[in-house]
CSV table of C-alpha atoms and ligand atoms in Angstrom, one decimal:
chain,number,residue,atom,x,y,z
M,1141,UNK,CA,2.3,-45.8,-22.6
M,1142,UNK,CA,-1.2,-44.5,-23.1
M,1143,UNK,CA,-2.6,-45.1,-26.5
M,1144,UNK,CA,-2.6,-41.9,-28.6
M,1145,UNK,CA,-0.3,-40.2,-26.1
M,1146,UNK,CA,3.3,-40.1,-27.2
M,1147,UNK,CA,4.3,-38.0,-24.1
M,1148,UNK,CA,3.9,-38.7,-20.4
M,1149,UNK,CA,4.4,-35.0,-19.7
M,1150,UNK,CA,4.5,-31.8,-21.8
M,1151,UNK,CA,6.1,-28.9,-19.9
M,1152,UNK,CA,5.1,-25.5,-21.1
M,1153,UNK,CA,8.0,-23.1,-20.5
M,1154,UNK,CA,11.7,-24.0,-20.3
M,1155,UNK,CA,12.7,-21.5,-17.5
M,1156,UNK,CA,14.1,-22.7,-14.2
M,1157,UNK,CA,10.8,-24.2,-13.0
M,1158,UNK,CA,10.1,-26.1,-16.3
M,1159,UNK,CA,13.7,-27.2,-16.7
M,1160,UNK,CA,13.8,-28.8,-13.2
M,1161,UNK,CA,10.4,-30.6,-13.6
M,1162,UNK,CA,11.5,-31.9,-17.0
M,1163,UNK,CA,14.9,-33.0,-15.7
M,1164,UNK,CA,13.5,-34.9,-12.8
M,1165,UNK,CA,10.6,-36.5,-14.8
M,1166,UNK,CA,13.1,-37.7,-17.4
M,1167,UNK,CA,15.3,-39.1,-14.7
M,1168,UNK,CA,12.2,-40.9,-13.3
M,1169,UNK,CA,11.7,-42.6,-16.7
M,1170,UNK,CA,9.0,-40.4,-18.1
M,1171,UNK,CA,8.9,-39.3,-21.8
M,1172,UNK,CA,9.0,-35.5,-21.5
M,1173,UNK,CA,8.6,-32.7,-24.0
M,1174,UNK,CA,9.5,-29.1,-23.1
M,1175,UNK,CA,7.9,-26.4,-25.3
M,1176,UNK,CA,9.2,-22.8,-25.0
M,1177,UNK,CA,8.1,-19.9,-27.1
M,1178,UNK,CA,11.6,-18.4,-26.9
M,1179,UNK,CA,14.9,-19.5,-28.3
M,1180,UNK,CA,17.7,-19.8,-25.8
M,1181,UNK,CA,19.7,-18.1,-24.6
M,1182,UNK,CA,16.8,-15.9,-23.8
M,1183,UNK,CA,16.7,-13.0,-21.3
M,1184,UNK,CA,14.3,-12.4,-18.4
M,1185,UNK,CA,13.9,-9.3,-16.3
M,1186,UNK,CA,15.3,-10.3,-13.0
M,1187,UNK,CA,17.9,-9.3,-10.3
M,1188,UNK,CA,19.5,-12.6,-11.2
M,1189,UNK,CA,20.6,-13.7,-7.7
M,1190,UNK,CA,20.1,-17.3,-6.5
M,1191,UNK,CA,19.7,-17.6,-2.7
M,1192,UNK,CA,22.3,-19.7,-0.9
M,1193,UNK,CA,19.8,-22.5,-0.5
M,1194,UNK,CA,19.8,-23.0,-4.3
M,1195,UNK,CA,23.4,-24.2,-4.2
M,1196,UNK,CA,22.8,-27.6,-2.6
M,1197,UNK,CA,19.5,-28.0,-4.5
M,1198,UNK,CA,21.3,-27.5,-7.9
M,1199,UNK,CA,24.1,-29.9,-6.8
M,1200,UNK,CA,21.7,-32.7,-6.0
M,1201,UNK,CA,19.8,-32.1,-9.3
M,1202,UNK,CA,22.9,-32.5,-11.5
M,1203,UNK,CA,26.5,-32.5,-10.2
M,1204,UNK,CA,27.6,-30.6,-13.4
M,1205,UNK,CA,25.5,-27.6,-12.6
M,1206,UNK,CA,27.6,-25.8,-9.9
M,1207,UNK,CA,30.9,-26.3,-11.8
M,1208,UNK,CA,29.2,-24.9,-14.9
M,1209,UNK,CA,27.9,-21.9,-13.0
M,1210,UNK,CA,31.4,-21.4,-11.5
M,1211,UNK,CA,32.9,-21.5,-15.0
M,1212,UNK,CA,30.6,-18.6,-16.0
M,1213,UNK,CA,32.4,-16.4,-13.4
M,1214,UNK,CA,29.3,-15.4,-11.5
M,1215,UNK,CA,28.9,-12.8,-8.8
M,1216,UNK,CA,28.9,-14.0,-5.2
M,1217,UNK,CA,26.6,-12.3,-2.8
M,1218,UNK,CA,27.4,-12.8,0.9
M,1219,UNK,CA,24.4,-10.8,2.1
M,1220,UNK,CA,22.1,-7.9,1.5
M,1221,UNK,CA,22.4,-4.2,2.2
M,1222,UNK,CA,19.0,-2.5,2.7
M,1223,UNK,CA,18.8,1.3,2.4
M,1224,UNK,CA,15.8,3.3,3.7
M,1225,UNK,CA,14.4,6.3,1.9
M,1226,UNK,CA,16.4,8.6,4.3
M,1227,UNK,CA,19.7,6.9,3.5
M,1228,UNK,CA,19.9,5.0,6.8
M,1229,UNK,CA,21.2,1.4,5.9
M,1230,UNK,CA,21.7,-2.0,7.4
M,1231,UNK,CA,23.6,-5.1,6.2
M,1232,UNK,CA,22.5,-8.7,6.9
M,1233,UNK,CA,24.7,-11.7,6.2
M,1234,UNK,CA,23.7,-15.1,5.0
M,1235,UNK,CA,26.3,-16.9,7.2
M,1236,UNK,CA,25.7,-15.5,10.6
M,1237,UNK,CA,26.1,-16.6,14.3
M,1238,UNK,CA,22.5,-17.6,14.7
M,1239,UNK,CA,21.4,-21.2,15.2
M,1240,UNK,CA,20.7,-21.8,11.4
M,1241,UNK,CA,23.8,-22.8,9.5
M,1242,UNK,CA,24.0,-21.5,5.9
M,1243,UNK,CA,24.4,-24.3,3.3
M,1244,UNK,CA,26.7,-21.9,1.6
M,1245,UNK,CA,28.0,-18.5,2.8
M,1246,UNK,CA,27.0,-16.8,-0.5
M,1247,UNK,CA,24.5,-17.0,-3.3
M,1248,UNK,CA,25.5,-17.0,-6.9
M,1249,UNK,CA,24.4,-14.2,-9.2
M,1250,UNK,CA,24.7,-14.6,-13.0
M,1251,UNK,CA,22.8,-13.4,-16.1
M,1252,UNK,CA,19.6,-15.3,-16.8
M,1253,UNK,CA,20.7,-15.9,-20.3
M,1254,UNK,CA,23.5,-18.1,-18.9
M,1255,UNK,CA,21.7,-19.7,-15.9
M,1256,UNK,CA,18.5,-20.6,-17.8
M,1257,UNK,CA,20.5,-22.1,-20.7
M,1258,UNK,CA,22.5,-24.3,-18.3
M,1259,UNK,CA,19.3,-25.5,-16.6
M,1260,UNK,CA,17.6,-26.3,-19.9
M,1261,UNK,CA,20.7,-28.1,-21.1
M,1262,UNK,CA,20.7,-30.2,-17.9
M,1263,UNK,CA,17.1,-31.2,-18.6
M,1264,UNK,CA,18.1,-32.3,-22.2
M,1265,UNK,CA,21.1,-34.2,-20.7
M,1266,UNK,CA,18.6,-36.1,-18.5
M,1267,UNK,CA,16.6,-37.1,-21.5
M,1268,UNK,CA,13.9,-34.5,-21.9
M,1269,UNK,CA,13.2,-33.4,-25.5
M,1270,UNK,CA,13.3,-29.6,-25.9
M,1271,UNK,CA,11.4,-27.7,-28.6
M,1272,UNK,CA,12.3,-23.9,-28.7
M,1273,UNK,CA,10.3,-21.3,-30.6
M,1274,UNK,CA,7.0,-23.2,-29.8
M,1275,UNK,CA,4.3,-21.0,-28.2
M,1276,UNK,CA,1.5,-22.8,-26.5
M,1277,UNK,CA,-1.9,-21.3,-27.3
M,1278,UNK,CA,-4.6,-23.7,-26.0
M,1279,UNK,CA,-5.2,-26.7,-23.8
M,1280,UNK,CA,-6.6,-30.1,-25.0
M,1281,UNK,CA,-9.2,-31.9,-22.8
M,1282,UNK,CA,-10.2,-35.5,-22.5
M,1283,UNK,CA,-13.4,-36.1,-20.4
M,1284,UNK,CA,-12.8,-33.0,-18.3
M,1285,UNK,CA,-9.1,-33.6,-17.7
M,1286,UNK,CA,-6.3,-31.6,-19.5
M,1287,UNK,CA,-4.8,-34.0,-22.1
M,1288,UNK,CA,-2.1,-31.8,-23.7
M,1289,UNK,CA,-1.7,-28.5,-25.5
M,1290,UNK,CA,-1.9,-26.9,-28.9
M,1291,UNK,CA,1.2,-25.2,-30.3
M,1292,UNK,CA,1.2,-23.5,-33.7
M,1293,UNK,CA,-2.0,-25.3,-34.5
M,1294,UNK,CA,-0.5,-28.7,-33.7
M,1295,UNK,CA,-1.9,-30.9,-31.0
M,1296,UNK,CA,0.6,-32.3,-28.5
M,1297,UNK,CA,-1.1,-35.0,-26.3
M,1298,UNK,CA,0.3,-35.9,-22.9
M,1299,UNK,CA,-0.8,-37.5,-19.6
M,1300,UNK,CA,0.1,-34.4,-17.7
M,1301,UNK,CA,0.6,-30.8,-18.7
M,1302,UNK,CA,3.0,-28.7,-16.5
M,1303,UNK,CA,2.4,-25.0,-16.7
M,1304,UNK,CA,5.8,-23.5,-16.1
M,1305,UNK,CA,5.2,-20.5,-18.3
M,1306,UNK,CA,5.9,-17.7,-15.9
M,1307,UNK,CA,4.1,-14.6,-14.7
M,1308,UNK,CA,1.7,-14.4,-17.6
M,1309,UNK,CA,1.1,-18.1,-17.7
M,1310,UNK,CA,-1.2,-19.1,-20.6
M,1311,UNK,CA,-1.8,-22.5,-19.0
M,1312,UNK,CA,-3.1,-20.9,-15.7
M,1313,UNK,CA,-5.2,-18.4,-17.8
M,1314,UNK,CA,-6.7,-21.1,-19.9
M,1315,UNK,CA,-7.6,-23.1,-16.7
M,1316,UNK,CA,-9.3,-20.0,-15.5
M,1317,UNK,CA,-7.2,-20.0,-12.3
M,1318,UNK,CA,-5.3,-16.7,-12.6
M,1319,UNK,CA,-5.9,-13.9,-10.1
M,1320,UNK,CA,-4.0,-10.8,-9.1
M,1321,UNK,CA,-4.1,-8.0,-6.5
M,1322,UNK,CA,-2.1,-5.4,-4.7
M,1323,UNK,CA,0.6,-4.3,-4.5
M,1324,UNK,CA,0.4,-3.6,-8.3
M,1325,UNK,CA,3.9,-3.0,-9.4
M,1326,UNK,CA,6.0,-3.1,-12.6
M,1327,UNK,CA,9.7,-3.7,-12.9
M,1328,UNK,CA,12.4,-2.3,-15.3
M,1329,UNK,CA,15.7,-4.2,-15.4
M,1330,UNK,CA,19.0,-3.5,-17.1
M,1331,UNK,CA,22.7,-4.3,-16.9
M,1332,UNK,CA,25.4,-1.6,-16.3
M,1333,UNK,CA,29.1,-1.8,-16.4
M,1334,UNK,CA,31.2,0.5,-14.1
M,1335,UNK,CA,28.8,1.1,-11.2
M,1336,UNK,CA,30.9,2.6,-8.3
M,1337,UNK,CA,31.3,0.9,-4.9
M,1338,UNK,CA,29.7,-2.5,-5.7
M,1339,UNK,CA,30.8,-4.9,-3.1
M,1340,UNK,CA,30.1,-8.6,-2.5
M,1341,UNK,CA,26.5,-8.2,-1.5
M,1342,UNK,CA,23.2,-7.3,-3.1
M,1343,UNK,CA,21.6,-3.9,-2.4
M,1344,UNK,CA,17.9,-2.9,-2.0
M,1345,UNK,CA,17.2,0.8,-1.9
M,1346,UNK,CA,13.7,1.8,-0.8
M,1347,UNK,CA,12.4,5.0,-2.3
M,1348,UNK,CA,9.3,7.3,-2.4
M,1349,UNK,CA,7.8,5.5,-4.3
M,1350,UNK,CA,9.2,2.1,-5.3
M,1351,UNK,CA,12.5,0.5,-4.8
M,1352,UNK,CA,15.6,-0.6,-6.7
M,1353,UNK,CA,17.7,-3.8,-6.4
M,1354,UNK,CA,21.2,-4.1,-7.6
M,1355,UNK,CA,24.0,-6.6,-7.4
M,1356,UNK,CA,27.1,-7.9,-9.2
M,1357,UNK,CA,26.5,-10.7,-11.8
M,1358,UNK,CA,30.2,-11.2,-12.7
M,1359,UNK,CA,32.5,-9.7,-15.3
M,1360,UNK,CA,32.2,-6.2,-13.8
M,1361,UNK,CA,28.5,-6.1,-14.7
M,1362,UNK,CA,25.8,-5.0,-12.2
M,1363,UNK,CA,22.2,-6.0,-12.7
M,1364,UNK,CA,19.7,-3.2,-11.8
M,1365,UNK,CA,15.9,-3.6,-11.3
M,1366,UNK,CA,13.7,-0.7,-10.6
M,1367,UNK,CA,10.2,-1.6,-9.2
M,1368,UNK,CA,7.5,1.1,-9.2
M,1369,UNK,CA,3.8,1.2,-8.4
M,1370,UNK,CA,1.7,0.6,-11.5
M,1371,UNK,CA,0.4,4.1,-11.9
M,1372,UNK,CA,3.9,5.7,-11.5
M,1373,UNK,CA,5.4,3.2,-13.8
M,1374,UNK,CA,2.7,3.8,-16.5
M,1375,UNK,CA,3.4,7.5,-16.4
M,1376,UNK,CA,7.1,7.0,-16.7
M,1377,UNK,CA,7.3,3.8,-18.8
M,1378,UNK,CA,8.2,5.5,-22.2
M,1379,UNK,CA,11.1,7.4,-20.6
M,1380,UNK,CA,12.3,4.4,-18.6
M,1381,UNK,CA,12.4,2.1,-21.7
M,1382,UNK,CA,14.0,4.9,-23.7
M,1383,UNK,CA,17.1,5.3,-21.5
M,1384,UNK,CA,15.6,7.3,-18.6
M,1385,UNK,CA,16.3,4.5,-16.1
M,1386,UNK,CA,19.7,6.1,-15.1
M,1387,UNK,CA,18.0,9.4,-14.4
M,1388,UNK,CA,15.4,7.7,-12.4
M,1389,UNK,CA,18.0,5.9,-10.2
M,1390,UNK,CA,19.3,9.4,-9.1
M,1391,UNK,CA,16.1,9.8,-7.1
M,1392,UNK,CA,17.5,7.2,-4.6
M,1393,UNK,CA,19.8,9.2,-2.3
M,1394,UNK,CA,22.4,6.4,-1.8
M,1395,UNK,CA,22.7,5.8,-5.6
M,1396,UNK,CA,23.6,9.4,-6.5
M,1397,UNK,CA,26.9,9.6,-8.2
M,1398,UNK,CA,27.4,5.8,-8.4
M,1399,UNK,CA,26.2,5.7,-12.0
M,1400,UNK,CA,28.3,8.7,-13.2
M,1401,UNK,CA,30.9,6.5,-15.0
M,1402,UNK,CA,28.6,3.6,-15.7
M,1403,UNK,CA,27.4,2.4,-19.1
M,1404,UNK,CA,24.2,0.5,-19.8
M,1405,UNK,CA,25.2,-2.7,-21.5
M,1406,UNK,CA,21.9,-4.4,-21.9
M,1407,UNK,CA,18.7,-2.7,-22.9
M,1408,UNK,CA,15.9,-2.2,-20.3
M,1409,UNK,CA,13.4,-5.1,-20.0
M,1410,UNK,CA,10.0,-4.5,-18.4
M,1411,UNK,CA,7.7,-6.9,-16.6
M,1412,UNK,CA,4.6,-7.0,-14.4
M,1413,UNK,CA,2.2,-6.2,-13.0
M,1414,UNK,CA,2.6,-8.3,-9.9
M,1415,UNK,CA,1.3,-9.7,-7.6
M,1416,UNK,CA,-0.2,-12.5,-9.7
M,1417,UNK,CA,-1.2,-16.0,-8.5
M,1418,UNK,CA,-3.2,-19.0,-9.4
M,1419,UNK,CA,-6.1,-19.8,-7.1
M,1420,UNK,CA,-5.0,-23.5,-7.2
M,1421,UNK,CA,-1.8,-25.1,-8.4
M,1422,UNK,CA,-3.6,-28.2,-9.8
M,1423,UNK,CA,-6.2,-28.2,-12.6
M,1424,UNK,CA,-9.8,-29.0,-11.5
M,1425,UNK,CA,-10.5,-32.3,-13.3
M,1426,UNK,CA,-6.8,-33.3,-13.3
M,1427,UNK,CA,-4.2,-33.6,-16.0
M,1428,UNK,CA,-2.3,-30.4,-15.3
M,1429,UNK,CA,-0.4,-28.5,-12.6
M,1430,UNK,CA,1.4,-25.2,-12.2
M,1431,UNK,CA,4.9,-24.5,-11.0
M,1432,UNK,CA,7.1,-21.4,-10.5
M,1433,UNK,CA,5.7,-18.0,-11.3
M,1434,UNK,CA,2.8,-19.6,-13.1
M,1435,UNK,CA,1.7,-20.9,-9.7
M,1436,UNK,CA,2.4,-17.6,-7.8
M,1437,UNK,CA,4.6,-14.6,-7.8
M,1438,UNK,CA,4.0,-11.9,-5.2
M,1439,UNK,CA,6.8,-9.4,-5.4
M,1440,UNK,CA,10.6,-9.4,-6.2
M,1441,UNK,CA,11.8,-7.6,-3.1
M,1442,UNK,CA,12.8,-10.7,-1.1
M,1443,UNK,CA,14.6,-12.3,-4.2
M,1444,UNK,CA,13.1,-15.7,-3.6
M,1445,UNK,CA,11.5,-16.4,-6.9
M,1446,UNK,CA,14.2,-18.6,-8.4
M,1447,UNK,CA,14.6,-20.7,-5.3
M,1448,UNK,CA,10.9,-21.2,-5.1
M,1449,UNK,CA,10.7,-22.1,-8.8
M,1450,UNK,CA,13.4,-24.7,-8.4
M,1451,UNK,CA,12.1,-26.2,-5.1
M,1452,UNK,CA,8.5,-26.1,-6.2
M,1453,UNK,CA,9.5,-27.9,-9.4
M,1454,UNK,CA,11.3,-30.6,-7.3
M,1455,UNK,CA,8.1,-31.1,-5.3
M,1456,UNK,CA,5.9,-31.2,-8.5
M,1457,UNK,CA,8.2,-33.8,-10.1
M,1458,UNK,CA,8.2,-36.0,-7.0
M,1459,UNK,CA,4.3,-36.1,-7.1
M,1460,UNK,CA,4.3,-36.6,-10.9
M,1461,UNK,CA,6.8,-39.5,-11.0
M,1462,UNK,CA,4.7,-41.3,-8.3
M,1463,UNK,CA,1.4,-40.5,-10.1
M,1464,UNK,CA,2.6,-41.7,-13.5
M,1465,UNK,CA,3.7,-45.0,-11.9
M,1466,UNK,CA,0.5,-45.5,-10.0
M,1467,UNK,CA,-1.9,-44.7,-12.8
M,1468,UNK,CA,-1.2,-46.9,-15.9
M,1469,UNK,CA,-2.8,-44.8,-18.6
M,1470,UNK,CA,-4.7,-41.6,-19.5
M,1471,UNK,CA,-4.6,-38.1,-18.0
M,1472,UNK,CA,-3.5,-38.1,-14.3
M,1473,UNK,CA,-6.6,-37.8,-12.1
M,1474,UNK,CA,-6.8,-34.6,-9.9
M,1475,UNK,CA,-6.5,-36.7,-6.7
M,1476,UNK,CA,-3.1,-38.0,-7.7
M,1477,UNK,CA,-1.8,-34.4,-7.9
M,1478,UNK,CA,-2.9,-33.4,-4.5
M,1479,UNK,CA,0.3,-34.4,-2.7
M,1480,UNK,CA,2.0,-31.6,-4.6
M,1481,UNK,CA,-0.5,-29.1,-3.2
M,1482,UNK,CA,0.2,-30.3,0.3
M,1483,UNK,CA,3.9,-30.3,-0.2
M,1484,UNK,CA,3.9,-26.8,-1.6
M,1485,UNK,CA,1.9,-25.5,1.4
M,1486,UNK,CA,4.2,-27.2,3.8
M,1487,UNK,CA,7.3,-25.8,2.0
M,1488,UNK,CA,6.1,-22.3,1.3
M,1489,UNK,CA,3.4,-21.2,3.8
M,1490,UNK,CA,5.9,-19.3,6.0
M,1491,UNK,CA,7.6,-17.8,3.0
M,1492,UNK,CA,4.2,-16.6,1.6
M,1493,UNK,CA,3.5,-14.7,4.8
M,1494,UNK,CA,7.0,-13.2,5.1
M,1495,UNK,CA,7.2,-12.1,1.5
M,1496,UNK,CA,3.8,-10.5,1.8
M,1497,UNK,CA,4.7,-8.6,5.0
M,1498,UNK,CA,7.9,-7.4,3.4
M,1499,UNK,CA,6.4,-6.7,0.0
M,1500,UNK,CA,3.6,-4.6,1.4
M,1501,UNK,CA,5.9,-3.0,4.0
M,1502,UNK,CA,8.3,-1.5,1.5
M,1503,UNK,CA,5.4,0.4,0.0
M,1504,UNK,CA,5.2,2.4,3.2
M,1505,UNK,CA,8.5,4.4,3.3
M,1506,UNK,CA,8.0,5.6,6.9
M,1507,UNK,CA,7.5,2.0,8.1
M,1508,UNK,CA,10.5,0.8,6.0
M,1509,UNK,CA,12.6,3.6,7.4
M,1510,UNK,CA,11.6,2.7,11.0
M,1511,UNK,CA,12.4,-1.0,10.5
M,1512,UNK,CA,15.8,-0.3,8.8
M,1513,UNK,CA,16.8,2.1,11.6
M,1514,UNK,CA,15.8,-0.6,14.2
M,1515,UNK,CA,17.7,-3.3,12.3
M,1516,UNK,CA,20.8,-1.1,12.1
M,1517,UNK,CA,20.8,-1.2,16.0
M,1518,UNK,CA,20.1,-4.9,16.1
M,1519,UNK,CA,22.5,-6.6,13.6
M,1520,UNK,CA,21.6,-10.1,14.8
M,1521,UNK,CA,18.0,-9.4,13.8
M,1522,UNK,CA,19.1,-8.1,10.4
M,1523,UNK,CA,21.1,-11.4,9.9
M,1524,UNK,CA,18.0,-13.4,10.8
M,1525,UNK,CA,15.8,-11.6,8.4
M,1526,UNK,CA,18.3,-11.7,5.5
M,1527,UNK,CA,18.8,-15.4,6.4
M,1528,UNK,CA,15.1,-16.0,6.0
M,1529,UNK,CA,15.0,-14.3,2.6
M,1530,UNK,CA,18.0,-16.5,1.6
M,1531,UNK,CA,15.9,-19.6,2.5
M,1532,UNK,CA,18.4,-20.4,5.3
M,1533,UNK,CA,16.4,-19.4,8.4
M,1534,UNK,CA,12.9,-20.9,8.6
M,1535,UNK,CA,10.3,-18.1,8.2
M,1536,UNK,CA,8.7,-19.1,11.5
M,1537,UNK,CA,11.8,-18.0,13.4
M,1538,UNK,CA,11.1,-14.4,12.1
M,1539,UNK,CA,7.4,-14.6,12.3
M,1540,UNK,CA,7.3,-15.5,15.9
M,1541,UNK,CA,5.4,-12.7,17.7
M,1542,UNK,CA,8.3,-12.2,20.1
M,1543,UNK,CA,10.6,-11.6,17.2
M,1544,UNK,CA,8.2,-9.5,15.1
M,1545,UNK,CA,7.7,-6.9,17.8
M,1546,UNK,CA,11.5,-6.4,18.0
M,1547,UNK,CA,11.4,-5.1,14.4
M,1548,UNK,CA,9.3,-2.1,15.5
M,1549,UNK,CA,9.7,-1.5,19.2
O,2095,FAD,C1,12.3,-7.4,-11.2
O,2095,FAD,C2,12.5,-8.8,-10.8
O,2095,FAD,C3,13.6,-9.2,-10.1
O,2095,FAD,C4,13.7,-10.5,-9.6
O,2095,FAD,N1,14.9,-10.8,-9.0
O,2095,FAD,C5,15.0,-12.1,-8.5
O,2095,FAD,C6,16.2,-12.5,-7.9
O,2095,FAD,O1,17.2,-11.7,-7.7
O,2095,FAD,N2,16.3,-13.7,-7.4
O,2095,FAD,C7,15.3,-14.6,-7.5
O,2095,FAD,O2,15.4,-15.7,-7.0
O,2095,FAD,N3,14.1,-14.3,-8.1
O,2095,FAD,C8,14.0,-13.1,-8.7
O,2095,FAD,N4,12.9,-12.7,-9.4
O,2095,FAD,C9,11.9,-13.8,-9.6
O,2095,FAD,C10,12.3,-14.7,-10.8
O,2095,FAD,O3,12.7,-14.0,-11.9
O,2095,FAD,C11,11.2,-15.7,-11.1
O,2095,FAD,O4,10.5,-16.1,-9.9
O,2095,FAD,C12,11.6,-16.9,-11.9
O,2095,FAD,O5,12.1,-16.5,-13.2
O,2095,FAD,C13,10.5,-17.9,-12.1
O,2095,FAD,O6,10.9,-18.9,-13.0
O,2095,FAD,P1,9.9,-19.7,-13.9
O,2095,FAD,O7,10.6,-20.8,-14.5
O,2095,FAD,O8,8.6,-19.9,-13.1
O,2095,FAD,O9,9.4,-18.6,-15.0
O,2095,FAD,P2,10.2,-17.9,-16.1
O,2095,FAD,O10,11.7,-17.8,-15.8
O,2095,FAD,O11,9.5,-16.6,-16.5
O,2095,FAD,O12,10.2,-18.9,-17.4
O,2095,FAD,C14,8.9,-19.0,-18.1
O,2095,FAD,C15,9.2,-19.6,-19.5
O,2095,FAD,O13,8.0,-19.9,-20.1
O,2095,FAD,C16,8.1,-19.5,-21.5
O,2095,FAD,N5,6.7,-19.2,-21.9
O,2095,FAD,C17,5.9,-18.2,-21.5
O,2095,FAD,N6,4.7,-18.3,-22.2
O,2095,FAD,C18,4.8,-19.4,-23.0
O,2095,FAD,C19,3.9,-20.0,-23.9
O,2095,FAD,N7,2.7,-19.6,-24.1
O,2095,FAD,N8,4.3,-21.1,-24.6
O,2095,FAD,C20,5.6,-21.6,-24.4
O,2095,FAD,N9,6.5,-21.1,-23.5
O,2095,FAD,C21,6.1,-20.0,-22.8
O,2095,FAD,C22,9.0,-18.2,-21.5
O,2095,FAD,O14,9.6,-18.0,-22.7
O,2095,FAD,C23,10.0,-18.6,-20.4
O,2095,FAD,O15,11.1,-19.2,-20.9
O,2095,FAD,C24,12.7,-11.4,-9.9
O,2095,FAD,C25,11.6,-11.1,-10.6
O,2095,FAD,C26,11.5,-9.8,-11.1
O,2095,FAD,C27,10.2,-9.4,-11.8
């Protein structure tokens, strides 16, 4: 133990990324404190679907997690239906007859109030200490390296600070690493009961402008997230927050009539703007790194944020356990954190390109319409693309030039 430092790691944010880093660090023998400004169960604007690749990841983290998720009666999504602005649609399945076997034929979908509480409880079970209602305000420094945080005027010293504090990460902002850029979009998310014709897949409806994602999250509830360009969203924000979301959904041709008997059962939550990212995932000078949305969040269309948060947290924890063992005391030097940067690049480089191509493409309704009509004629290509967004198919299999041209020609 470093003199004056009670904690090996302080994790800022107890969402999926923070919980998984904390769980694995605690398992690795580190003394870990998680600080979250919220009290759990807390909500988070999200379409609330875990890609199928998350299932084996959660199983290896803690064998209790999947049975706990099952007991929460989640939705099960076997694929995605994508609807173009003109109503033309295509369905892609996760388990499909291509050469990439799905680790599970479906992805779970459940309210974030439930999922995030289960993950945080798993971190506590592994030995992490959790402090809710503690907002981090500032970082502490020791000879140029981050050496902990300040919460409610109290200094919490630690050998490494993990910024897992989401889209508007205070850790990334205090490090001066936060950047953002197009497409600038805001999201409005709510829960409805009684939406007509919900099947066992998610749906993405592309509009002029924006798009809406919906899917079953169990117990007859559908989660709905409307994403709009920043300017449009600002003009309509008051109405959308005040119950105008249902009227807004009627602008999407294939949603007309499906909400006639539906009731909103959770108020609208708003978030954004995205895209936001950190120029580096590791603090210059060492002592801190960023995971999950605090590291980067481009756009929700591909529904990969949760898996990326969980997988990125695993990679961060692997680096941190090794670094804490290798360096006996004091804040972790920047060089000891670099394996995390390399591991992230190797795990996510293809995903970063794919989510950018798709995220930008859905902002061009004529292009989206053309691709959807093309996919409707080539179902094996639709399966491949949906498999890639489900983290089953390696992005490289979609990004190969010979495959890319098939989307358009
Ligand atoms: C509209 C929308 C739909 C989406 N749909 C999907 C989907 O269907 N599937 C999917 O995989 N991903 C989806 N995502 C992405 C997903 O929600 C995120 O990628 C995921 O929540 C990232 O997890 P995280 O742990 O990094 O951050 P978060 O889940 O945001 O957790 C951050 C935590 O940090 C805490 N915190 C923040 N600031 C402080 C502070 N100063 N001090 C202490 N604590 C703090 C917060 O209270 C919170 O608990 C969607 C995103 C949006 C916007």
